[in-house]
């Protein structure tokens, strides 16, 4: 299929599940933020299941070709996995600067980083079990895991002594998770690595190396996502990525980038020859729902540099902070744009 459509990862959580105003009024949490949930601990898992089904159904109704669980069970894209590891003290957090330069409580690394158990496998199985397609005609499903480089940047190291070693520690844990997710039925596993863009100098030193370590023995399609930050938090976009062509050496199959809000010069994508590009074409800073014509025009900017068979269409970033009606409208415009492009170019 030409121009398959997908979320980057997250979909808006319902207001009855999480305090969305409180979530939007702070930086994305790096340690647990249980105070954000509106449902008590005894019923939280049940409520998260129900909200995940709603997110899956919204994607199906909008016509997406690749489904995620919407990251409904997460307070942020990274903290659920990052706080489930051994060697990390989350009860006595450290401090690190966020990508915007503000200090934020973060996990404190106090010993060898180890994954004590699968973290997202049950989420993947729930997603697979609740897609609307029959077992004979399953839907393509994707699940996201925070990347090792980003988690190392979002931690205070009190054990390893250098950031590269911390990142390789996280890479071992992520690699185990990736292998288990494919064994459990994932079609695509995506590593979220926004700090490649935020911290380009250390990224150029060891970013690709630690991602490649995490993706060793991956038994399916792998993706890496990097962006300029949530539009609700980081409003201004630079002219281009500070780290992107380097990913041609990455072992991933797909690279997820944003162009909708930033108006990115897509000629940079020519340097990623051989990679499928998950092309962000929905501006999440604009509460206006784009017309399909606007989305098609954004896709056309990439076509001189990436063959149509190597494009997946998506929002710029996670849709977590959008109103649900706006998110659904944007996804519908995305799938309509994809249909028009297929009719024209297919």
mmCIF file of C-alpha atoms in Angstrom:
data_model
loop_
_atom_site.group_PDB
_atom_site.id
_atom_site.type_symbol
_atom_site.label_atom_id
_atom_site.label_comp_id
_atom_site.label_asym_id
_atom_site.label_seq_id
_atom_site.Cartn_x
_atom_site.Cartn_y
_atom_site.Cartn_z
ATOM 1 C CA UNK A 1 0.000 0.000 0.000
ATOM 2 C CA UNK A 2 1.219 3.489 -0.841
ATOM 3 C CA UNK A 3 1.113 6.154 1.876
ATOM 4 C CA UNK A 4 0.046 4.058 4.883
ATOM 5 C CA UNK A 5 -1.090 6.208 7.800
ATOM 6 C CA UNK A 6 -0.208 6.007 11.482
ATOM 7 C CA UNK A 7 0.036 7.873 14.750
ATOM 8 C CA UNK A 8 3.544 8.665 15.906
ATOM 9 C CA UNK A 9 2.533 7.098 19.216
ATOM 10 C CA UNK A 10 0.174 8.889 21.572
ATOM 11 C CA UNK A 11 -3.492 9.841 21.282
ATOM 12 C CA UNK A 12 -5.304 12.194 23.708
ATOM 13 C CA UNK A 13 -6.367 10.588 26.983
ATOM 14 C CA UNK A 14 -9.960 11.285 28.093
ATOM 15 C CA UNK A 15 -10.573 14.014 30.664
ATOM 16 C CA UNK A 16 -12.264 11.471 32.927
ATOM 17 C CA UNK A 17 -9.029 9.475 33.052
ATOM 18 C CA UNK A 18 -6.314 12.090 33.488
ATOM 19 C CA UNK A 19 -6.236 15.731 34.596
ATOM 20 C CA UNK A 20 -5.389 17.152 31.209
ATOM 21 C CA UNK A 21 -5.146 20.754 32.411
ATOM 22 C CA UNK A 22 -2.669 19.729 35.085
ATOM 23 C CA UNK A 23 -0.737 17.633 32.574
ATOM 24 C CA UNK A 24 -0.489 20.545 30.146
ATOM 25 C CA UNK A 25 0.579 22.951 32.904
ATOM 26 C CA UNK A 26 3.868 21.194 33.616
ATOM 27 C CA UNK A 27 6.822 19.718 31.754
ATOM 28 C CA UNK A 28 6.446 16.066 30.722
ATOM 29 C CA UNK A 29 7.171 13.958 33.821
ATOM 30 C CA UNK A 30 10.351 11.864 33.922
ATOM 31 C CA UNK A 31 9.495 10.177 37.228
ATOM 32 C CA UNK A 32 6.046 8.853 38.120
ATOM 33 C CA UNK A 33 3.262 11.425 38.359
ATOM 34 C CA UNK A 34 0.384 9.380 39.769
ATOM 35 C CA UNK A 35 -1.342 12.535 40.959
ATOM 36 C CA UNK A 36 -2.357 13.209 37.344
ATOM 37 C CA UNK A 37 -4.796 10.281 37.222
ATOM 38 C CA UNK A 38 -8.447 11.025 38.082
ATOM 39 C CA UNK A 39 -9.241 7.354 38.788
ATOM 40 C CA UNK A 40 -8.143 5.738 42.045
ATOM 41 C CA UNK A 41 -5.552 2.939 42.156
ATOM 42 C CA UNK A 42 -8.131 0.154 42.599
ATOM 43 C CA UNK A 43 -9.818 0.961 39.281
ATOM 44 C CA UNK A 44 -7.044 2.673 37.327
ATOM 45 C CA UNK A 45 -5.976 -0.336 35.242
ATOM 46 C CA UNK A 46 -9.599 -1.043 34.272
ATOM 47 C CA UNK A 47 -10.130 2.594 33.318
ATOM 48 C CA UNK A 48 -6.919 2.632 31.276
ATOM 49 C CA UNK A 49 -8.080 -0.486 29.415
ATOM 50 C CA UNK A 50 -11.390 1.188 28.576
ATOM 51 C CA UNK A 51 -9.675 4.368 27.396
ATOM 52 C CA UNK A 52 -7.217 2.350 25.303
ATOM 53 C CA UNK A 53 -10.115 0.667 23.504
ATOM 54 C CA UNK A 54 -11.555 4.131 22.790
ATOM 55 C CA UNK A 55 -8.200 5.233 21.333
ATOM 56 C CA UNK A 56 -8.005 2.131 19.139
ATOM 57 C CA UNK A 57 -11.570 2.653 17.898
ATOM 58 C CA UNK A 58 -10.872 6.318 17.118
ATOM 59 C CA UNK A 59 -7.907 5.312 14.966
ATOM 60 C CA UNK A 60 -9.969 2.677 13.183
ATOM 61 C CA UNK A 61 -12.843 5.099 12.588
ATOM 62 C CA UNK A 62 -10.422 7.698 11.222
ATOM 63 C CA UNK A 63 -9.122 5.040 8.848
ATOM 64 C CA UNK A 64 -5.529 4.637 10.016
ATOM 65 C CA UNK A 65 -3.639 1.708 8.544
ATOM 66 C CA UNK A 66 -1.201 1.204 11.442
ATOM 67 C CA UNK A 67 -2.569 1.232 14.986
ATOM 68 C CA UNK A 68 -0.978 2.015 18.346
ATOM 69 C CA UNK A 69 -2.401 1.747 21.860
ATOM 70 C CA UNK A 70 -2.354 5.550 22.064
ATOM 71 C CA UNK A 71 0.078 5.359 25.006
ATOM 72 C CA UNK A 72 -3.018 5.785 27.185
ATOM 73 C CA UNK A 73 -1.414 4.144 30.246
ATOM 74 C CA UNK A 74 1.531 6.553 30.255
ATOM 75 C CA UNK A 75 1.938 9.853 32.048
ATOM 76 C CA UNK A 76 4.616 10.663 29.464
ATOM 77 C CA UNK A 77 6.156 8.825 26.546
ATOM 78 C CA UNK A 78 9.212 7.774 28.570
ATOM 79 C CA UNK A 79 8.528 7.601 32.283
ATOM 80 C CA UNK A 80 6.536 4.364 32.419
ATOM 81 C CA UNK A 81 9.419 2.332 31.003
ATOM 82 C CA UNK A 82 12.244 4.370 32.548
ATOM 83 C CA UNK A 83 10.883 3.976 36.081
ATOM 84 C CA UNK A 84 10.384 0.198 35.790
ATOM 85 C CA UNK A 85 14.087 -0.679 35.705
ATOM 86 C CA UNK A 86 16.517 -1.919 38.312
ATOM 87 C CA UNK A 87 19.471 0.329 39.093
ATOM 88 C CA UNK A 88 17.236 3.400 39.038
ATOM 89 C CA UNK A 89 15.992 5.194 42.156
ATOM 90 C CA UNK A 90 12.706 6.965 41.441
ATOM 91 C CA UNK A 91 11.722 7.495 45.075
ATOM 92 C CA UNK A 92 14.722 9.794 45.572
ATOM 93 C CA UNK A 93 14.988 11.434 42.160
ATOM 94 C CA UNK A 94 17.814 13.498 40.797
ATOM 95 C CA UNK A 95 17.644 16.565 38.575
ATOM 96 C CA UNK A 96 18.437 17.161 34.924
ATOM 97 C CA UNK A 97 17.740 19.979 32.494
ATOM 98 C CA UNK A 98 14.820 19.450 30.157
ATOM 99 C CA UNK A 99 15.318 20.172 26.468
ATOM 100 C CA UNK A 100 13.909 23.640 27.137
ATOM 101 C CA UNK A 101 16.654 24.269 29.707
ATOM 102 C CA UNK A 102 14.484 23.937 32.825
ATOM 103 C CA UNK A 103 15.418 21.611 35.710
ATOM 104 C CA UNK A 104 13.154 18.596 36.062
ATOM 105 C CA UNK A 105 13.037 15.695 38.553
ATOM 106 C CA UNK A 106 14.476 12.616 36.836
ATOM 107 C CA UNK A 107 15.349 8.996 37.672
ATOM 108 C CA UNK A 108 18.638 8.717 39.557
ATOM 109 C CA UNK A 109 20.927 5.926 38.347
ATOM 110 C CA UNK A 110 22.394 4.223 41.414
ATOM 111 C CA UNK A 111 23.480 0.846 40.018
ATOM 112 C CA UNK A 112 23.657 -1.290 36.879
ATOM 113 C CA UNK A 113 20.582 -0.642 34.742
ATOM 114 C CA UNK A 114 18.650 -3.867 34.270
ATOM 115 C CA UNK A 115 15.150 -4.700 33.033
ATOM 116 C CA UNK A 116 13.518 -6.765 35.770
ATOM 117 C CA UNK A 117 10.487 -7.810 33.686
ATOM 118 C CA UNK A 118 8.720 -6.967 30.408
ATOM 119 C CA UNK A 119 7.147 -3.531 30.715
ATOM 120 C CA UNK A 120 4.964 -3.077 27.627
ATOM 121 C CA UNK A 121 4.315 -6.634 26.430
ATOM 122 C CA UNK A 122 0.881 -6.745 28.092
ATOM 123 C CA UNK A 123 0.054 -3.399 26.421
ATOM 124 C CA UNK A 124 1.009 -4.831 23.036
ATOM 125 C CA UNK A 125 -1.082 -7.956 23.570
ATOM 126 C CA UNK A 126 -4.064 -5.821 24.617
ATOM 127 C CA UNK A 127 -3.674 -3.704 21.472
ATOM 128 C CA UNK A 128 -3.479 -6.768 19.253
ATOM 129 C CA UNK A 129 -6.506 -8.385 20.938
ATOM 130 C CA UNK A 130 -8.664 -5.270 20.581
ATOM 131 C CA UNK A 131 -8.120 -4.305 16.973
ATOM 132 C CA UNK A 132 -11.287 -4.603 14.958
ATOM 133 C CA UNK A 133 -9.872 -6.881 12.282
ATOM 134 C CA UNK A 134 -10.280 -10.642 12.370
ATOM 135 C CA UNK A 135 -7.384 -13.004 13.191
ATOM 136 C CA UNK A 136 -7.368 -14.002 9.517
ATOM 137 C CA UNK A 137 -6.922 -10.355 8.504
ATOM 138 C CA UNK A 138 -4.994 -8.680 11.318
ATOM 139 C CA UNK A 139 -4.283 -4.976 11.478
ATOM 140 C CA UNK A 140 -0.688 -3.740 11.497
ATOM 141 C CA UNK A 141 0.213 -2.648 15.040
ATOM 142 C CA UNK A 142 3.043 -0.513 16.363
ATOM 143 C CA UNK A 143 4.236 0.103 19.900
ATOM 144 C CA UNK A 144 6.720 2.692 21.121
ATOM 145 C CA UNK A 145 9.552 2.425 23.641
ATOM 146 C CA UNK A 146 11.679 5.330 24.901
ATOM 147 C CA UNK A 147 15.109 5.188 23.312
ATOM 148 C CA UNK A 148 18.317 4.612 25.275
ATOM 149 C CA UNK A 149 19.986 7.885 24.295
ATOM 150 C CA UNK A 150 16.993 9.939 25.398
ATOM 151 C CA UNK A 151 16.557 8.079 28.690
ATOM 152 C CA UNK A 152 20.235 8.629 29.501
ATOM 153 C CA UNK A 153 19.767 12.363 28.926
ATOM 154 C CA UNK A 154 16.718 12.284 31.216
ATOM 155 C CA UNK A 155 18.555 10.739 34.158
ATOM 156 C CA UNK A 156 21.036 11.749 36.853
ATOM 157 C CA UNK A 157 24.022 9.409 36.820
ATOM 158 C CA UNK A 158 25.346 8.536 40.269
ATOM 159 C CA UNK A 159 26.903 5.221 39.225
ATOM 160 C CA UNK A 160 28.487 4.873 35.773
ATOM 161 C CA UNK A 161 30.558 8.033 35.687
ATOM 162 C CA UNK A 162 29.902 8.974 32.048
ATOM 163 C CA UNK A 163 26.799 9.479 29.935
ATOM 164 C CA UNK A 164 27.777 7.042 27.193
ATOM 165 C CA UNK A 165 27.971 4.150 29.644
ATOM 166 C CA UNK A 166 24.570 5.122 31.039
ATOM 167 C CA UNK A 167 23.136 5.087 27.516
ATOM 168 C CA UNK A 168 24.560 1.627 26.822
ATOM 169 C CA UNK A 169 23.038 0.427 30.095
ATOM 170 C CA UNK A 170 19.644 1.629 28.921
ATOM 171 C CA UNK A 171 20.294 0.083 25.493
ATOM 172 C CA UNK A 172 20.583 -3.385 27.013
ATOM 173 C CA UNK A 173 17.228 -2.966 28.782
ATOM 174 C CA UNK A 174 15.555 -1.572 25.664
ATOM 175 C CA UNK A 175 16.965 -4.370 23.528
ATOM 176 C CA UNK A 176 15.411 -7.013 25.785
ATOM 177 C CA UNK A 177 12.077 -5.210 25.604
ATOM 178 C CA UNK A 178 12.220 -4.906 21.811
ATOM 179 C CA UNK A 179 12.861 -8.629 21.390
ATOM 180 C CA UNK A 180 9.981 -9.511 23.717
ATOM 181 C CA UNK A 181 7.611 -7.133 21.919
ATOM 182 C CA UNK A 182 8.281 -8.740 18.557
ATOM 183 C CA UNK A 183 7.891 -12.196 20.094
ATOM 184 C CA UNK A 184 4.498 -11.053 21.448
ATOM 185 C CA UNK A 185 3.236 -9.997 18.021
ATOM 186 C CA UNK A 186 4.352 -6.422 17.340
ATOM 187 C CA UNK A 187 4.665 -5.541 13.645
ATOM 188 C CA UNK A 188 6.617 -2.333 14.287
ATOM 189 C CA UNK A 189 8.571 -1.258 17.368
ATOM 190 C CA UNK A 190 9.519 2.413 17.500
ATOM 191 C CA UNK A 191 12.196 3.958 19.703
ATOM 192 C CA UNK A 192 11.409 7.535 20.704
ATOM 193 C CA UNK A 193 14.625 9.555 20.599
ATOM 194 C CA UNK A 194 13.749 13.284 20.655
ATOM 195 C CA UNK A 195 16.944 14.128 22.525
ATOM 196 C CA UNK A 196 19.013 13.280 19.447
ATOM 197 C CA UNK A 197 17.789 16.638 18.157
ATOM 198 C CA UNK A 198 17.962 18.388 21.530
ATOM 199 C CA UNK A 199 21.544 17.252 22.347
ATOM 200 C CA UNK A 200 23.291 16.904 18.978
ATOM 201 C CA UNK A 201 26.901 16.832 20.228
ATOM 202 C CA UNK A 202 26.657 13.717 22.424
ATOM 203 C CA UNK A 203 24.241 12.284 19.853
ATOM 204 C CA UNK A 204 26.952 12.506 17.210
ATOM 205 C CA UNK A 205 29.414 10.798 19.551
ATOM 206 C CA UNK A 206 27.373 7.750 20.509
ATOM 207 C CA UNK A 207 23.666 8.171 19.681
ATOM 208 C CA UNK A 208 23.594 5.800 16.713
ATOM 209 C CA UNK A 209 25.818 3.283 18.499
ATOM 210 C CA UNK A 210 23.482 2.888 21.462
ATOM 211 C CA UNK A 211 20.381 2.685 19.258
ATOM 212 C CA UNK A 212 22.028 0.002 17.152
ATOM 213 C CA UNK A 213 22.840 -1.918 20.330
ATOM 214 C CA UNK A 214 19.184 -1.760 21.364
ATOM 215 C CA UNK A 215 18.021 -2.970 17.958
ATOM 216 C CA UNK A 216 20.354 -5.959 17.742
ATOM 217 C CA UNK A 217 18.348 -9.128 17.059
ATOM 218 C CA UNK A 218 15.132 -7.182 16.431
ATOM 219 C CA UNK A 219 12.843 -9.578 14.590
ATOM 220 C CA UNK A 220 10.599 -7.081 12.820
ATOM 221 C CA UNK A 221 10.297 -3.568 11.451
ATOM 222 C CA UNK A 222 11.957 -0.941 13.642
ATOM 223 C CA UNK A 223 11.566 2.828 13.675
ATOM 224 C CA UNK A 224 13.257 5.782 15.382
ATOM 225 C CA UNK A 225 11.327 8.981 16.096
ATOM 226 C CA UNK A 226 12.966 12.348 16.671
ATOM 227 C CA UNK A 227 11.253 15.701 16.837
ATOM 228 C CA UNK A 228 11.524 19.250 18.128
ATOM 229 C CA UNK A 229 9.375 18.572 21.197
ATOM 230 C CA UNK A 230 5.656 18.583 21.945
ATOM 231 C CA UNK A 231 4.046 21.588 20.253
ATOM 232 C CA UNK A 232 2.133 22.308 23.481
ATOM 233 C CA UNK A 233 5.447 22.699 25.348
ATOM 234 C CA UNK A 234 7.946 23.870 22.713
ATOM 235 C CA UNK A 235 6.273 26.385 20.414
ATOM 236 C CA UNK A 236 9.201 27.595 18.305
ATOM 237 C CA UNK A 237 10.813 25.366 15.684
ATOM 238 C CA UNK A 238 14.355 25.708 14.308
ATOM 239 C CA UNK A 239 14.920 25.805 10.561
ATOM 240 C CA UNK A 240 16.084 22.200 10.492
ATOM 241 C CA UNK A 241 17.256 19.198 12.461
ATOM 242 C CA UNK A 242 20.592 19.408 14.254
ATOM 243 C CA UNK A 243 20.852 15.611 13.988
ATOM 244 C CA UNK A 244 19.248 13.658 11.179
ATOM 245 C CA UNK A 245 21.504 12.585 8.267
ATOM 246 C CA UNK A 246 23.571 10.625 10.790
ATOM 247 C CA UNK A 247 20.685 8.158 11.089
ATOM 248 C CA UNK A 248 21.547 6.688 7.702
ATOM 249 C CA UNK A 249 23.995 4.556 9.727
ATOM 250 C CA UNK A 250 21.271 3.449 12.125
ATOM 251 C CA UNK A 251 20.033 -0.127 11.967
ATOM 252 C CA UNK A 252 16.382 0.948 12.031
ATOM 253 C CA UNK A 253 14.092 0.523 9.028
ATOM 254 C CA UNK A 254 12.051 3.701 9.474
ATOM 255 C CA UNK A 255 12.773 7.246 10.653
ATOM 256 C CA UNK A 256 9.970 9.438 11.991
ATOM 257 C CA UNK A 257 10.370 13.200 11.550
ATOM 258 C CA UNK A 258 8.179 16.313 11.623
ATOM 259 C CA UNK A 259 7.529 18.775 8.823
ATOM 260 C CA UNK A 260 4.017 20.140 9.460
ATOM 261 C CA UNK A 261 4.747 22.825 12.034
ATOM 262 C CA UNK A 262 8.380 23.400 11.148
ATOM 263 C CA UNK A 263 7.982 23.631 7.373
ATOM 264 C CA UNK A 264 11.147 21.529 7.198
ATOM 265 C CA UNK A 265 13.216 21.691 4.019
ATOM 266 C CA UNK A 266 12.661 18.107 2.932
ATOM 267 C CA UNK A 267 15.812 17.982 0.811
ATOM 268 C CA UNK A 268 17.585 16.724 3.946
ATOM 269 C CA UNK A 269 15.644 13.477 3.561
ATOM 270 C CA UNK A 270 17.648 12.587 0.466
ATOM 271 C CA UNK A 271 20.556 11.770 2.799
ATOM 272 C CA UNK A 272 18.478 8.955 4.345
ATOM 273 C CA UNK A 273 18.463 6.810 1.230
ATOM 274 C CA UNK A 274 17.068 3.346 1.898
ATOM 275 C CA UNK A 275 15.079 4.343 4.972
ATOM 276 C CA UNK A 276 11.315 4.535 5.068
ATOM 277 C CA UNK A 277 10.306 7.997 6.292
ATOM 278 C CA UNK A 278 7.404 8.421 8.689
ATOM 279 C CA UNK A 279 6.542 11.911 7.493
ATOM 280 C CA UNK A 280 4.951 14.225 10.041
ATOM 281 C CA UNK A 281 2.438 16.354 8.110
ATOM 282 C CA UNK A 282 -0.024 17.474 10.817
ATOM 283 C CA UNK A 283 0.779 20.700 12.690
ATOM 284 C CA UNK A 284 -0.055 19.985 16.328
ATOM 285 C CA UNK A 285 0.439 23.608 17.377
ATOM 286 C CA UNK A 286 -2.554 24.639 15.271
ATOM 287 C CA UNK A 287 -5.975 23.742 16.687
ATOM 288 C CA UNK A 288 -7.479 24.192 13.228
ATOM 289 C CA UNK A 289 -8.082 20.890 11.475
ATOM 290 C CA UNK A 290 -6.118 20.875 8.239
ATOM 291 C CA UNK A 291 -7.899 20.280 4.969
ATOM 292 C CA UNK A 292 -6.866 17.186 3.031
ATOM 293 C CA UNK A 293 -5.495 19.567 0.374
ATOM 294 C CA UNK A 294 -3.138 21.128 2.928
ATOM 295 C CA UNK A 295 -1.900 17.706 3.999
ATOM 296 C CA UNK A 296 -1.389 16.621 0.395
ATOM 297 C CA UNK A 297 0.666 19.764 -0.250
ATOM 298 C CA UNK A 298 2.897 18.955 2.729
ATOM 299 C CA UNK A 299 3.438 15.422 1.466
ATOM 300 C CA UNK A 300 4.362 16.750 -1.970
ATOM 301 C CA UNK A 301 7.293 18.650 -0.453
ATOM 302 C CA UNK A 302 8.954 15.320 0.337
ATOM 303 C CA UNK A 303 8.240 13.479 -2.930
ATOM 304 C CA UNK A 304 11.245 14.879 -4.840
ATOM 305 C CA UNK A 305 13.525 13.380 -2.186
ATOM 306 C CA UNK A 306 11.782 10.202 -0.969
ATOM 307 C CA UNK A 307 10.045 7.671 -3.253
ATOM 308 C CA UNK A 308 6.332 7.388 -2.523
ATOM 309 C CA UNK A 309 6.702 3.700 -1.616
ATOM 310 C CA UNK A 310 8.988 4.717 1.260
ATOM 311 C CA UNK A 311 6.615 7.198 2.910
ATOM 312 C CA UNK A 312 4.325 6.658 5.888
ATOM 313 C CA UNK A 313 2.059 9.608 6.747
ATOM 314 C CA UNK A 314 1.643 10.689 10.367
ATOM 315 C CA UNK A 315 1.230 13.637 12.729
ATOM 316 C CA UNK A 316 4.378 15.609 13.550
ATOM 317 C CA UNK A 317 4.615 14.119 17.039
ATOM 318 C CA UNK A 318 2.436 12.493 19.671
ATOM 319 C CA UNK A 319 -1.107 13.906 19.826
ATOM 320 C CA UNK A 320 -1.294 13.598 23.619
ATOM 321 C CA UNK A 321 -1.935 17.295 24.329
ATOM 322 C CA UNK A 322 -4.612 17.933 21.693
ATOM 323 C CA UNK A 323 -8.373 18.045 22.357
ATOM 324 C CA UNK A 324 -9.801 14.713 21.286
ATOM 325 C CA UNK A 325 -12.111 16.175 18.642
ATOM 326 C CA UNK A 326 -9.246 18.103 17.071
ATOM 327 C CA UNK A 327 -7.020 15.026 17.080
ATOM 328 C CA UNK A 328 -9.720 12.925 15.410
ATOM 329 C CA UNK A 329 -10.387 15.600 12.794
ATOM 330 C CA UNK A 330 -6.721 15.852 11.934
ATOM 331 C CA UNK A 331 -6.404 12.082 11.567
ATOM 332 C CA UNK A 332 -9.419 12.030 9.266
ATOM 333 C CA UNK A 333 -7.799 14.714 7.098
ATOM 334 C CA UNK A 334 -4.625 12.610 7.064
ATOM 335 C CA UNK A 335 -6.371 9.487 5.814
ATOM 336 C CA UNK A 336 -8.329 11.443 3.214
ATOM 337 C CA UNK A 337 -5.075 12.984 1.959
ATOM 338 C CA UNK A 338 -3.522 9.527 1.730
ATOM 339 C CA UNK A 339 -6.497 8.267 -0.290
ATOM 340 C CA UNK A 340 -6.179 11.162 -2.739
ATOM 341 C CA UNK A 341 -2.453 10.569 -3.163
ATOM 342 C CA UNK A 342 -3.010 6.852 -3.761
ATOM 343 C CA UNK A 343 -5.634 7.596 -6.403
ATOM 344 C CA UNK A 344 -3.282 9.998 -8.146
ATOM 345 C CA UNK A 345 0.025 8.139 -7.856
ATOM 346 C CA UNK A 346 -0.962 4.512 -7.282
#
